[in-house]
Amino acid sequence: MSKPAQAAGWLVAAALLTAAPLGAQPVPAAVPQATEEALDSDRRQRIDTYVAAEMARQRIPGLTLGIYRHGVPLYLKGYGLADIEWRVPAGADTRMQTGSLGKQFVAAAILRLAEEGKLDIDASVTRYFPEAPPSWRAITLANFLSHTSGIGTYDTDARTRPGGLFDYRRDFTEDQLAAAIVKLPAEFRPGTQWSYNNTNYVLLGILIHRVTGKNYGDYLHDTFFAPLGMRDTRVISDTDIVERRASGYEMKGGVLNNQAWVSATFNSTADGTIYTTVEDMARWDRALYGDAILKPASRARMWTPFGLADGKANGAGYGFAWFIDATNGHRRIAHSGAWQGFTSDLTRFPDDGLSVAVFVNLDSEHARPDHIAHVVAGLVSPALMPPPATALPDDPARAARLRALLERASTGASIAADFDAGAPRPTPLLARDLAAALPAGWRDAPMTLVQRDDHRGGVRYGYRVGPAGDTRLLVATLLPSGRLMDLSVLPDPDSR
């Protein structure tokens, strides 16, 4: 349920969705077989080689991959392990968690209910949440769908820790969640900004229950999953027997751990608590080309960046549960997600009829399936290959300071004095994690500045570190005081 990878990284300019969707196509229960096109052995081998190398770089235990042409599978495959303890291999039928990728199911449900006249997405949310304060009258359901509501964030570390207002280890009723959420302080005036916020979709799930009498998972099953034949797609459960369920893992200090336990409540909210497979995502992707899920007008609105109060599209290029942008002039709609040691991405190039789904069982601080999906799309169709980042002018003194900081961290020395007093305090665990994430030979390789933007009151710098073909991205936010706000070593999308 955490922020999608696209929201956490540097966002490219959005492209409005203008092309008309394709006509309706039937969706059989069985996985449709590749009839239009098959990947030749050379492309399959290049994809396998790239995925294996990227899994090693990102230290991913298991990965499932789906490549679709208009929803017809071109390539479905599992790599690595679905469960490390039992050494169970991942396959195309392995159930992985979606995290926030599952928000697209919720957005489609809200739009379907609007098509049926059961709710109005342009109406004030106070029509559906009478417990909301008067300040919420200006908020519409469309603001919830597009993360422009400005309501408070429920899932901060302080609020979800033991004893917190939304303690992840406690159970809550939907009414209790709603009552607590409406009391959170607002973060900005509705419609004036874009800020990714899981709280919006928690409330949308509660709304589905209030309008239909079904909890959101049952509504999704009855309305979408069962009719489309998505038999392996369902809400998470720790108590049910769920066949071919993968285990999720979190990297701490360079060591894999089992996912943290959360209560049943937070494994069933609508901000991203779904199991699915790359086989089932073929059925979903195919249905998105026709009218089986939504009418053309609803799909067009879902895939258009939402406008702010100033009349301009939000800078994130976000519609309703989808990011909209372009690669080399080709429209792309995508969303990723993360929850409980899983990270996911679905990237679609609708004008090219090509989609790629990637699910991994590793946390989002270490895995970037969105990078993998984007490069795989480029290996299938070279016109879709993301261009590499180019070197930017740099300050040698800053680069030298960050290199020295990495050196100290890699040897276990404290780096706390380099951080601002308002920043999260770096722990020995962070230092070990940084050291474990660095590639072999990084000390002898150059550091190249490739990304720079304003972030959290300072400037965020992204440096490519490591030998050619095995690089990582060192990301550091420096405040005007010269102290650090954050520091991490991430996968490099150009290491291929």
mmCIF file of N, CA, C and O in Angstrom, residues 90-185:
data_model
loop_
_atom_site.group_PDB
_atom_site.id
_atom_site.type_symbol
_atom_site.label_atom_id
_atom_site.label_comp_id
_atom_site.label_asym_id
_atom_site.label_seq_id
_atom_site.Cartn_x
_atom_site.Cartn_y
_atom_site.Cartn_z
ATOM 1 N N ALA A 90 9.104 -19.814 -8.194
ATOM 2 C CA ALA A 90 8.023 -18.939 -8.652
ATOM 3 C C ALA A 90 7.598 -19.353 -10.055
ATOM 4 O O ALA A 90 8.434 -19.731 -10.886
ATOM 5 N N GLY A 91 6.299 -19.269 -10.313
ATOM 6 C CA GLY A 91 5.773 -19.591 -11.636
ATOM 7 C C GLY A 91 4.755 -18.560 -12.071
ATOM 8 O O GLY A 91 4.387 -17.662 -11.310
ATOM 9 N N ALA A 92 4.274 -18.686 -13.284
ATOM 10 C CA ALA A 92 3.282 -17.743 -13.798
ATOM 11 C C ALA A 92 1.976 -17.796 -13.010
ATOM 12 O O ALA A 92 1.195 -16.857 -13.045
ATOM 13 N N ASP A 93 1.747 -18.918 -12.286
ATOM 14 C CA ASP A 93 0.524 -19.049 -11.495
ATOM 15 C C ASP A 93 0.760 -18.747 -10.019
ATOM 16 O O ASP A 93 -0.127 -18.980 -9.182
ATOM 17 N N THR A 94 1.931 -18.198 -9.669
ATOM 18 C CA THR A 94 2.210 -17.830 -8.283
ATOM 19 C C THR A 94 1.420 -16.584 -7.908
ATOM 20 O O THR A 94 1.430 -15.589 -8.637
ATOM 21 N N ARG A 95 0.749 -16.641 -6.764
ATOM 22 C CA ARG A 95 -0.010 -15.483 -6.297
ATOM 23 C C ARG A 95 0.925 -14.531 -5.556
ATOM 24 O O ARG A 95 1.522 -14.880 -4.546
ATOM 25 N N MET A 96 1.006 -13.319 -6.053
ATOM 26 C CA MET A 96 1.782 -12.257 -5.438
ATOM 27 C C MET A 96 0.831 -11.158 -4.964
ATOM 28 O O MET A 96 -0.284 -11.024 -5.471
ATOM 29 N N GLN A 97 1.288 -10.349 -4.009
ATOM 30 C CA GLN A 97 0.482 -9.212 -3.572
ATOM 31 C C GLN A 97 0.700 -8.021 -4.508
ATOM 32 O O GLN A 97 1.808 -7.787 -4.977
ATOM 33 N N THR A 98 -0.378 -7.265 -4.730
ATOM 34 C CA THR A 98 -0.312 -6.138 -5.664
ATOM 35 C C THR A 98 0.160 -4.848 -5.023
ATOM 36 O O THR A 98 0.707 -3.988 -5.699
ATOM 37 N N GLY A 99 -0.054 -4.679 -3.704
ATOM 38 C CA GLY A 99 0.122 -3.343 -3.153
ATOM 39 C C GLY A 99 -0.779 -2.371 -3.911
ATOM 40 O O GLY A 99 -1.870 -2.721 -4.380
ATOM 41 N N SER A 100 -0.302 -1.145 -4.081
ATOM 42 C CA SER A 100 -1.132 -0.080 -4.656
ATOM 43 C C SER A 100 -1.492 -0.286 -6.120
ATOM 44 O O SER A 100 -2.361 0.417 -6.630
ATOM 45 N N LEU A 101 -0.865 -1.222 -6.805
ATOM 46 C CA LEU A 101 -1.315 -1.545 -8.158
ATOM 47 C C LEU A 101 -2.803 -1.909 -8.135
ATOM 48 O O LEU A 101 -3.536 -1.641 -9.090
ATOM 49 N N GLY A 102 -3.251 -2.493 -7.026
ATOM 50 C CA GLY A 102 -4.650 -2.888 -6.902
ATOM 51 C C GLY A 102 -5.621 -1.728 -6.816
ATOM 52 O O GLY A 102 -6.838 -1.944 -6.894
ATOM 53 N N LYS A 103 -5.126 -0.502 -6.668
ATOM 54 C CA LYS A 103 -6.028 0.652 -6.647
ATOM 55 C C LYS A 103 -6.811 0.783 -7.955
ATOM 56 O O LYS A 103 -7.913 1.331 -7.974
ATOM 57 N N GLN A 104 -6.246 0.285 -9.065
ATOM 58 C CA GLN A 104 -6.956 0.398 -10.340
ATOM 59 C C GLN A 104 -8.256 -0.406 -10.323
ATOM 60 O O GLN A 104 -9.230 -0.026 -10.977
ATOM 61 N N PHE A 105 -8.294 -1.506 -9.560
ATOM 62 C CA PHE A 105 -9.541 -2.262 -9.432
ATOM 63 C C PHE A 105 -10.582 -1.425 -8.687
ATOM 64 O O PHE A 105 -11.768 -1.423 -9.036
ATOM 65 N N VAL A 106 -10.141 -0.717 -7.656
ATOM 66 C CA VAL A 106 -11.046 0.097 -6.848
ATOM 67 C C VAL A 106 -11.565 1.279 -7.667
ATOM 68 O O VAL A 106 -12.760 1.598 -7.639
ATOM 69 N N ALA A 107 -10.662 1.948 -8.388
ATOM 70 C CA ALA A 107 -11.083 3.066 -9.225
ATOM 71 C C ALA A 107 -12.102 2.610 -10.264
ATOM 72 O O ALA A 107 -13.103 3.296 -10.519
ATOM 73 N N ALA A 108 -11.861 1.443 -10.865
ATOM 74 C CA ALA A 108 -12.812 0.924 -11.847
ATOM 75 C C ALA A 108 -14.160 0.635 -11.192
ATOM 76 O O ALA A 108 -15.221 0.874 -11.789
ATOM 77 N N ALA A 109 -14.140 0.150 -9.952
ATOM 78 C CA ALA A 109 -15.393 -0.128 -9.251
ATOM 79 C C ALA A 109 -16.184 1.150 -8.998
ATOM 80 O O ALA A 109 -17.409 1.192 -9.192
ATOM 81 N N ILE A 110 -15.499 2.201 -8.582
ATOM 82 C CA ILE A 110 -16.181 3.477 -8.335
ATOM 83 C C ILE A 110 -16.773 4.016 -9.630
ATOM 84 O O ILE A 110 -17.922 4.492 -9.665
ATOM 85 N N LEU A 111 -16.018 3.935 -10.716
ATOM 86 C CA LEU A 111 -16.519 4.419 -11.998
ATOM 87 C C LEU A 111 -17.686 3.566 -12.489
ATOM 88 O O LEU A 111 -18.639 4.085 -13.095
ATOM 89 N N ARG A 112 -17.644 2.262 -12.256
ATOM 90 C CA ARG A 112 -18.769 1.396 -12.638
ATOM 91 C C ARG A 112 -20.030 1.792 -11.857
ATOM 92 O O ARG A 112 -21.133 1.891 -12.430
ATOM 93 N N LEU A 113 -19.879 2.030 -10.560
ATOM 94 C CA LEU A 113 -21.026 2.439 -9.759
ATOM 95 C C LEU A 113 -21.573 3.783 -10.217
ATOM 96 O O LEU A 113 -22.788 4.022 -10.190
ATOM 97 N N ALA A 114 -20.675 4.664 -10.664
ATOM 98 C CA ALA A 114 -21.130 5.948 -11.203
ATOM 99 C C ALA A 114 -21.890 5.746 -12.509
ATOM 100 O O ALA A 114 -22.916 6.401 -12.754
ATOM 101 N N GLU A 115 -21.399 4.837 -13.358
ATOM 102 C CA GLU A 115 -22.117 4.536 -14.604
ATOM 103 C C GLU A 115 -23.530 4.024 -14.318
ATOM 104 O O GLU A 115 -24.466 4.295 -15.086
ATOM 105 N N GLU A 116 -23.671 3.288 -13.222
ATOM 106 C CA GLU A 116 -24.971 2.717 -12.872
ATOM 107 C C GLU A 116 -25.849 3.699 -12.107
ATOM 108 O O GLU A 116 -26.968 3.344 -11.702
ATOM 109 N N GLY A 117 -25.352 4.923 -11.887
ATOM 110 C CA GLY A 117 -26.132 5.931 -11.198
ATOM 111 C C GLY A 117 -26.209 5.746 -9.698
ATOM 112 O O GLY A 117 -27.042 6.377 -9.026
ATOM 113 N N LYS A 118 -25.315 4.924 -9.138
ATOM 114 C CA LYS A 118 -25.358 4.644 -7.704
ATOM 115 C C LYS A 118 -24.517 5.623 -6.889
ATOM 116 O O LYS A 118 -24.614 5.628 -5.661
ATOM 117 N N LEU A 119 -23.695 6.393 -7.545
ATOM 118 C CA LEU A 119 -22.957 7.469 -6.894
ATOM 119 C C LEU A 119 -22.510 8.469 -7.947
ATOM 120 O O LEU A 119 -22.558 8.204 -9.150
ATOM 121 N N ASP A 120 -22.058 9.624 -7.488
ATOM 122 C CA ASP A 120 -21.631 10.719 -8.369
ATOM 123 C C ASP A 120 -20.216 11.102 -7.980
ATOM 124 O O ASP A 120 -19.984 11.601 -6.875
ATOM 125 N N ILE A 121 -19.257 10.867 -8.855
ATOM 126 C CA ILE A 121 -17.867 11.114 -8.476
ATOM 127 C C ILE A 121 -17.546 12.606 -8.393
ATOM 128 O O ILE A 121 -16.499 12.981 -7.849
ATOM 129 N N ASP A 122 -18.431 13.452 -8.913
ATOM 130 C CA ASP A 122 -18.217 14.898 -8.802
ATOM 131 C C ASP A 122 -18.990 15.510 -7.642
ATOM 132 O O ASP A 122 -18.962 16.726 -7.446
ATOM 133 N N ALA A 123 -19.659 14.669 -6.861
ATOM 134 C CA ALA A 123 -20.403 15.153 -5.698
ATOM 135 C C ALA A 123 -19.483 15.251 -4.487
ATOM 136 O O ALA A 123 -18.435 14.593 -4.417
ATOM 137 N N SER A 124 -19.880 16.046 -3.526
ATOM 138 C CA SER A 124 -19.125 16.164 -2.288
ATOM 139 C C SER A 124 -19.102 14.823 -1.559
ATOM 140 O O SER A 124 -20.110 14.105 -1.515
ATOM 141 N N VAL A 125 -17.964 14.507 -0.969
ATOM 142 C CA VAL A 125 -17.857 13.243 -0.236
ATOM 143 C C VAL A 125 -18.721 13.250 1.013
ATOM 144 O O VAL A 125 -19.019 12.174 1.568
ATOM 145 N N THR A 126 -19.156 14.428 1.463
ATOM 146 C CA THR A 126 -20.014 14.474 2.652
ATOM 147 C C THR A 126 -21.374 13.836 2.393
ATOM 148 O O THR A 126 -22.079 13.481 3.341
ATOM 149 N N ARG A 127 -21.736 13.675 1.123
ATOM 150 C CA ARG A 127 -22.968 12.957 0.802
ATOM 151 C C ARG A 127 -22.869 11.503 1.244
ATOM 152 O O ARG A 127 -23.880 10.888 1.622
ATOM 153 N N TYR A 128 -21.678 10.947 1.204
ATOM 154 C CA TYR A 128 -21.458 9.533 1.503
ATOM 155 C C TYR A 128 -20.806 9.311 2.868
ATOM 156 O O TYR A 128 -20.840 8.191 3.392
ATOM 157 N N PHE A 129 -20.204 10.355 3.410
ATOM 158 C CA PHE A 129 -19.566 10.275 4.723
ATOM 159 C C PHE A 129 -20.142 11.392 5.603
ATOM 160 O O PHE A 129 -19.524 12.449 5.779
ATOM 161 N N PRO A 130 -21.328 11.173 6.144
ATOM 162 C CA PRO A 130 -21.961 12.221 6.947
ATOM 163 C C PRO A 130 -21.175 12.581 8.203
ATOM 164 O O PRO A 130 -21.386 13.655 8.776
ATOM 165 N N GLU A 131 -20.246 11.696 8.616
ATOM 166 C CA GLU A 131 -19.434 11.996 9.785
ATOM 167 C C GLU A 131 -18.299 12.970 9.483
ATOM 168 O O GLU A 131 -17.585 13.417 10.390
ATOM 169 N N ALA A 132 -18.110 13.306 8.201
ATOM 170 C CA ALA A 132 -17.018 14.204 7.814
ATOM 171 C C ALA A 132 -17.284 15.627 8.305
ATOM 172 O O ALA A 132 -18.439 16.056 8.412
ATOM 173 N N PRO A 133 -16.229 16.392 8.576
ATOM 174 C CA PRO A 133 -16.401 17.771 9.038
ATOM 175 C C PRO A 133 -16.840 18.689 7.897
ATOM 176 O O PRO A 133 -16.722 18.332 6.713
ATOM 177 N N PRO A 134 -17.338 19.890 8.216
ATOM 178 C CA PRO A 134 -17.755 20.838 7.167
ATOM 179 C C PRO A 134 -16.646 21.173 6.175
ATOM 180 O O PRO A 134 -16.930 21.464 5.006
ATOM 181 N N SER A 135 -15.394 21.100 6.610
ATOM 182 C CA SER A 135 -14.279 21.427 5.718
ATOM 183 C C SER A 135 -14.143 20.444 4.563
ATOM 184 O O SER A 135 -13.462 20.728 3.578
ATOM 185 N N TRP A 136 -14.820 19.299 4.668
ATOM 186 C CA TRP A 136 -14.750 18.302 3.601
ATOM 187 C C TRP A 136 -15.793 18.548 2.506
ATOM 188 O O TRP A 136 -15.832 17.809 1.523
ATOM 189 N N ARG A 137 -16.640 19.556 2.657
ATOM 190 C CA ARG A 137 -17.688 19.770 1.652
ATOM 191 C C ARG A 137 -17.123 20.055 0.274
ATOM 192 O O ARG A 137 -17.744 19.751 -0.745
ATOM 193 N N ALA A 138 -15.950 20.630 0.222
ATOM 194 C CA ALA A 138 -15.336 20.962 -1.071
ATOM 195 C C ALA A 138 -14.618 19.774 -1.702
ATOM 196 O O ALA A 138 -14.134 19.872 -2.832
ATOM 197 N N ILE A 139 -14.548 18.652 -1.004
ATOM 198 C CA ILE A 139 -13.862 17.463 -1.519
ATOM 199 C C ILE A 139 -14.858 16.607 -2.289
ATOM 200 O O ILE A 139 -15.961 16.337 -1.804
ATOM 201 N N THR A 140 -14.483 16.170 -3.472
ATOM 202 C CA THR A 140 -15.321 15.274 -4.262
ATOM 203 C C THR A 140 -14.707 13.879 -4.302
ATOM 204 O O THR A 140 -13.533 13.690 -3.966
ATOM 205 N N LEU A 141 -15.500 12.912 -4.748
ATOM 206 C CA LEU A 141 -14.959 11.567 -4.928
ATOM 207 C C LEU A 141 -13.836 11.572 -5.959
ATOM 208 O O LEU A 141 -12.883 10.786 -5.862
ATOM 209 N N ALA A 142 -13.928 12.449 -6.948
ATOM 210 C CA ALA A 142 -12.847 12.560 -7.932
ATOM 211 C C ALA A 142 -11.545 12.989 -7.273
ATOM 212 O O ALA A 142 -10.458 12.569 -7.696
ATOM 213 N N ASN A 143 -11.627 13.807 -6.226
ATOM 214 C CA ASN A 143 -10.420 14.181 -5.480
ATOM 215 C C ASN A 143 -9.826 12.974 -4.765
ATOM 216 O O ASN A 143 -8.596 12.820 -4.708
ATOM 217 N N PHE A 144 -10.691 12.120 -4.215
ATOM 218 C CA PHE A 144 -10.182 10.878 -3.618
ATOM 219 C C PHE A 144 -9.477 10.026 -4.687
ATOM 220 O O PHE A 144 -8.368 9.540 -4.476
ATOM 221 N N LEU A 145 -10.128 9.834 -5.809
ATOM 222 C CA LEU A 145 -9.583 8.975 -6.862
ATOM 223 C C LEU A 145 -8.243 9.471 -7.378
ATOM 224 O O LEU A 145 -7.384 8.675 -7.774
ATOM 225 N N SER A 146 -8.048 10.793 -7.398
ATOM 226 C CA SER A 146 -6.850 11.395 -8.014
ATOM 227 C C SER A 146 -5.814 11.859 -7.001
ATOM 228 O O SER A 146 -4.803 12.457 -7.380
ATOM 229 N N HIS A 147 -6.021 11.591 -5.719
ATOM 230 C CA HIS A 147 -5.090 12.012 -4.654
ATOM 231 C C HIS A 147 -4.935 13.528 -4.612
ATOM 232 O O HIS A 147 -3.831 14.058 -4.431
ATOM 233 N N THR A 148 -6.025 14.238 -4.767
ATOM 234 C CA THR A 148 -5.998 15.701 -4.693
ATOM 235 C C THR A 148 -6.929 16.216 -3.596
ATOM 236 O O THR A 148 -7.308 17.386 -3.606
ATOM 237 N N SER A 149 -7.298 15.369 -2.649
ATOM 238 C CA SER A 149 -8.276 15.741 -1.629
ATOM 239 C C SER A 149 -7.684 16.617 -0.532
ATOM 240 O O SER A 149 -8.393 17.430 0.062
ATOM 241 N N GLY A 150 -6.409 16.411 -0.214
ATOM 242 C CA GLY A 150 -5.790 17.154 0.875
ATOM 243 C C GLY A 150 -6.110 16.625 2.264
ATOM 244 O O GLY A 150 -5.735 17.251 3.261
ATOM 245 N N ILE A 151 -6.791 15.476 2.363
ATOM 246 C CA ILE A 151 -7.106 14.930 3.688
ATOM 247 C C ILE A 151 -5.839 14.378 4.333
ATOM 248 O O ILE A 151 -4.814 14.181 3.680
ATOM 249 N N GLY A 152 -5.918 14.093 5.629
ATOM 250 C CA GLY A 152 -4.750 13.623 6.360
ATOM 251 C C GLY A 152 -4.301 12.233 5.952
ATOM 252 O O GLY A 152 -5.079 11.438 5.406
ATOM 253 N N THR A 153 -3.049 11.944 6.237
ATOM 254 C CA THR A 153 -2.441 10.653 5.902
ATOM 255 C C THR A 153 -2.527 9.725 7.105
ATOM 256 O O THR A 153 -1.983 10.028 8.171
ATOM 257 N N TYR A 154 -3.174 8.582 6.932
ATOM 258 C CA TYR A 154 -3.343 7.676 8.071
ATOM 259 C C TYR A 154 -2.104 6.836 8.340
ATOM 260 O O TYR A 154 -1.822 6.442 9.480
ATOM 261 N N ASP A 155 -1.329 6.507 7.275
ATOM 262 C CA ASP A 155 -0.284 5.497 7.413
ATOM 263 C C ASP A 155 1.123 6.074 7.574
ATOM 264 O O ASP A 155 2.087 5.561 7.018
ATOM 265 N N THR A 156 1.246 7.142 8.355
ATOM 266 C CA THR A 156 2.579 7.615 8.717
ATOM 267 C C THR A 156 3.179 6.658 9.742
ATOM 268 O O THR A 156 2.466 5.898 10.414
ATOM 269 N N ASP A 157 4.497 6.690 9.873
ATOM 270 C CA ASP A 157 5.150 5.811 10.850
ATOM 271 C C ASP A 157 4.616 6.066 12.258
ATOM 272 O O ASP A 157 4.381 5.125 13.029
ATOM 273 N N ALA A 158 4.410 7.340 12.589
ATOM 274 C CA ALA A 158 3.958 7.668 13.943
ATOM 275 C C ALA A 158 2.547 7.154 14.215
ATOM 276 O O ALA A 158 2.234 6.731 15.336
ATOM 277 N N ARG A 159 1.693 7.158 13.192
ATOM 278 C CA ARG A 159 0.301 6.760 13.393
ATOM 279 C C ARG A 159 0.073 5.256 13.309
ATOM 280 O O ARG A 159 -0.939 4.756 13.804
ATOM 281 N N THR A 160 0.990 4.523 12.663
ATOM 282 C CA THR A 160 0.785 3.085 12.501
ATOM 283 C C THR A 160 1.659 2.256 13.435
ATOM 284 O O THR A 160 1.523 1.036 13.470
ATOM 285 N N ARG A 161 2.544 2.883 14.192
ATOM 286 C CA ARG A 161 3.392 2.126 15.114
ATOM 287 C C ARG A 161 2.559 1.630 16.301
ATOM 288 O O ARG A 161 1.422 2.073 16.502
ATOM 289 N N PRO A 162 3.092 0.699 17.095
ATOM 290 C CA PRO A 162 2.343 0.214 18.264
ATOM 291 C C PRO A 162 1.860 1.356 19.146
ATOM 292 O O PRO A 162 2.629 2.245 19.513
ATOM 293 N N GLY A 163 0.589 1.348 19.436
ATOM 294 C CA GLY A 163 -0.006 2.396 20.238
ATOM 295 C C GLY A 163 -0.459 3.598 19.446
ATOM 296 O O GLY A 163 -1.097 4.509 19.995
ATOM 297 N N GLY A 164 -0.166 3.634 18.163
ATOM 298 C CA GLY A 164 -0.555 4.753 17.320
ATOM 299 C C GLY A 164 -2.043 4.735 17.006
ATOM 300 O O GLY A 164 -2.755 3.749 17.259
ATOM 301 N N LEU A 165 -2.511 5.830 16.404
ATOM 302 C CA LEU A 165 -3.935 5.965 16.105
ATOM 303 C C LEU A 165 -4.417 4.867 15.173
ATOM 304 O O LEU A 165 -5.561 4.397 15.271
ATOM 305 N N PHE A 166 -3.543 4.438 14.247
ATOM 306 C CA PHE A 166 -3.882 3.363 13.302
ATOM 307 C C PHE A 166 -2.863 2.231 13.439
ATOM 308 O O PHE A 166 -2.296 1.767 12.453
ATOM 309 N N ASP A 167 -2.634 1.807 14.643
ATOM 310 C CA ASP A 167 -1.691 0.729 14.951
ATOM 311 C C ASP A 167 -1.947 -0.462 14.024
ATOM 312 O O ASP A 167 -3.024 -1.064 14.030
ATOM 313 N N TYR A 168 -0.939 -0.790 13.207
ATOM 314 C CA TYR A 168 -1.090 -1.871 12.234
ATOM 315 C C TYR A 168 -1.418 -3.223 12.874
ATOM 316 O O TYR A 168 -1.881 -4.140 12.189
ATOM 317 N N ARG A 169 -1.169 -3.384 14.166
ATOM 318 C CA ARG A 169 -1.385 -4.678 14.803
ATOM 319 C C ARG A 169 -2.757 -4.774 15.482
ATOM 320 O O ARG A 169 -3.082 -5.794 16.096
ATOM 321 N N ARG A 170 -3.566 -3.727 15.359
ATOM 322 C CA ARG A 170 -4.910 -3.731 15.922
ATOM 323 C C ARG A 170 -5.948 -3.897 14.818
ATOM 324 O O ARG A 170 -5.708 -3.534 13.665
ATOM 325 N N ASP A 171 -7.096 -4.409 15.181
ATOM 326 C CA ASP A 171 -8.215 -4.492 14.245
ATOM 327 C C ASP A 171 -9.179 -3.339 14.487
ATOM 328 O O ASP A 171 -9.361 -2.883 15.624
ATOM 329 N N PHE A 172 -9.791 -2.867 13.399
ATOM 330 C CA PHE A 172 -10.762 -1.781 13.446
ATOM 331 C C PHE A 172 -11.949 -2.158 12.571
ATOM 332 O O PHE A 172 -11.794 -2.865 11.568
ATOM 333 N N THR A 173 -13.119 -1.643 12.904
ATOM 334 C CA THR A 173 -14.243 -1.727 11.984
ATOM 335 C C THR A 173 -14.104 -0.614 10.948
ATOM 336 O O THR A 173 -13.348 0.349 11.150
ATOM 337 N N GLU A 174 -14.849 -0.741 9.859
ATOM 338 C CA GLU A 174 -14.811 0.319 8.847
ATOM 339 C C GLU A 174 -15.285 1.647 9.430
ATOM 340 O O GLU A 174 -14.704 2.708 9.134
ATOM 341 N N ASP A 175 -16.325 1.618 10.243
ATOM 342 C CA ASP A 175 -16.821 2.862 10.836
ATOM 343 C C ASP A 175 -15.790 3.478 11.769
ATOM 344 O O ASP A 175 -15.658 4.710 11.837
ATOM 345 N N GLN A 176 -15.042 2.644 12.487
ATOM 346 C CA GLN A 176 -13.990 3.166 13.353
ATOM 347 C C GLN A 176 -12.876 3.819 12.535
ATOM 348 O O GLN A 176 -12.363 4.884 12.902
ATOM 349 N N LEU A 177 -12.513 3.180 11.427
ATOM 350 C CA LEU A 177 -11.495 3.774 10.562
ATOM 351 C C LEU A 177 -11.963 5.122 10.025
ATOM 352 O O LEU A 177 -11.223 6.114 10.066
ATOM 353 N N ALA A 178 -13.191 5.160 9.510
ATOM 354 C CA ALA A 178 -13.705 6.407 8.945
ATOM 355 C C ALA A 178 -13.773 7.501 10.004
ATOM 356 O O ALA A 178 -13.413 8.654 9.744
ATOM 357 N N ALA A 179 -14.234 7.151 11.200
ATOM 358 C CA ALA A 179 -14.356 8.141 12.273
ATOM 359 C C ALA A 179 -13.003 8.718 12.657
ATOM 360 O O ALA A 179 -12.887 9.917 12.957
ATOM 361 N N ALA A 180 -11.966 7.888 12.648
ATOM 362 C CA ALA A 180 -10.629 8.375 12.978
ATOM 363 C C ALA A 180 -10.036 9.199 11.836
ATOM 364 O O ALA A 180 -9.366 10.213 12.064
ATOM 365 N N ILE A 181 -10.289 8.786 10.603
ATOM 366 C CA ILE A 181 -9.726 9.487 9.452
ATOM 367 C C ILE A 181 -10.284 10.900 9.336
ATOM 368 O O ILE A 181 -9.536 11.851 9.056
ATOM 369 N N VAL A 182 -11.570 11.065 9.542
ATOM 370 C CA VAL A 182 -12.163 12.397 9.355
ATOM 371 C C VAL A 182 -11.664 13.404 10.381
ATOM 372 O O VAL A 182 -11.829 14.614 10.201
ATOM 373 N N LYS A 183 -11.041 12.928 11.449
ATOM 374 C CA LYS A 183 -10.497 13.819 12.466
ATOM 375 C C LYS A 183 -9.044 14.223 12.195
ATOM 376 O O LYS A 183 -8.498 15.077 12.893
ATOM 377 N N LEU A 184 -8.413 13.615 11.173
ATOM 378 C CA LEU A 184 -7.019 13.957 10.867
ATOM 379 C C LEU A 184 -6.936 15.382 10.323
ATOM 380 O O LEU A 184 -7.812 15.814 9.570
ATOM 381 N N PRO A 185 -5.891 16.121 10.669
ATOM 382 C CA PRO A 185 -5.759 17.479 10.138
ATOM 383 C C PRO A 185 -5.536 17.471 8.630
ATOM 384 O O PRO A 185 -4.843 16.599 8.086
#
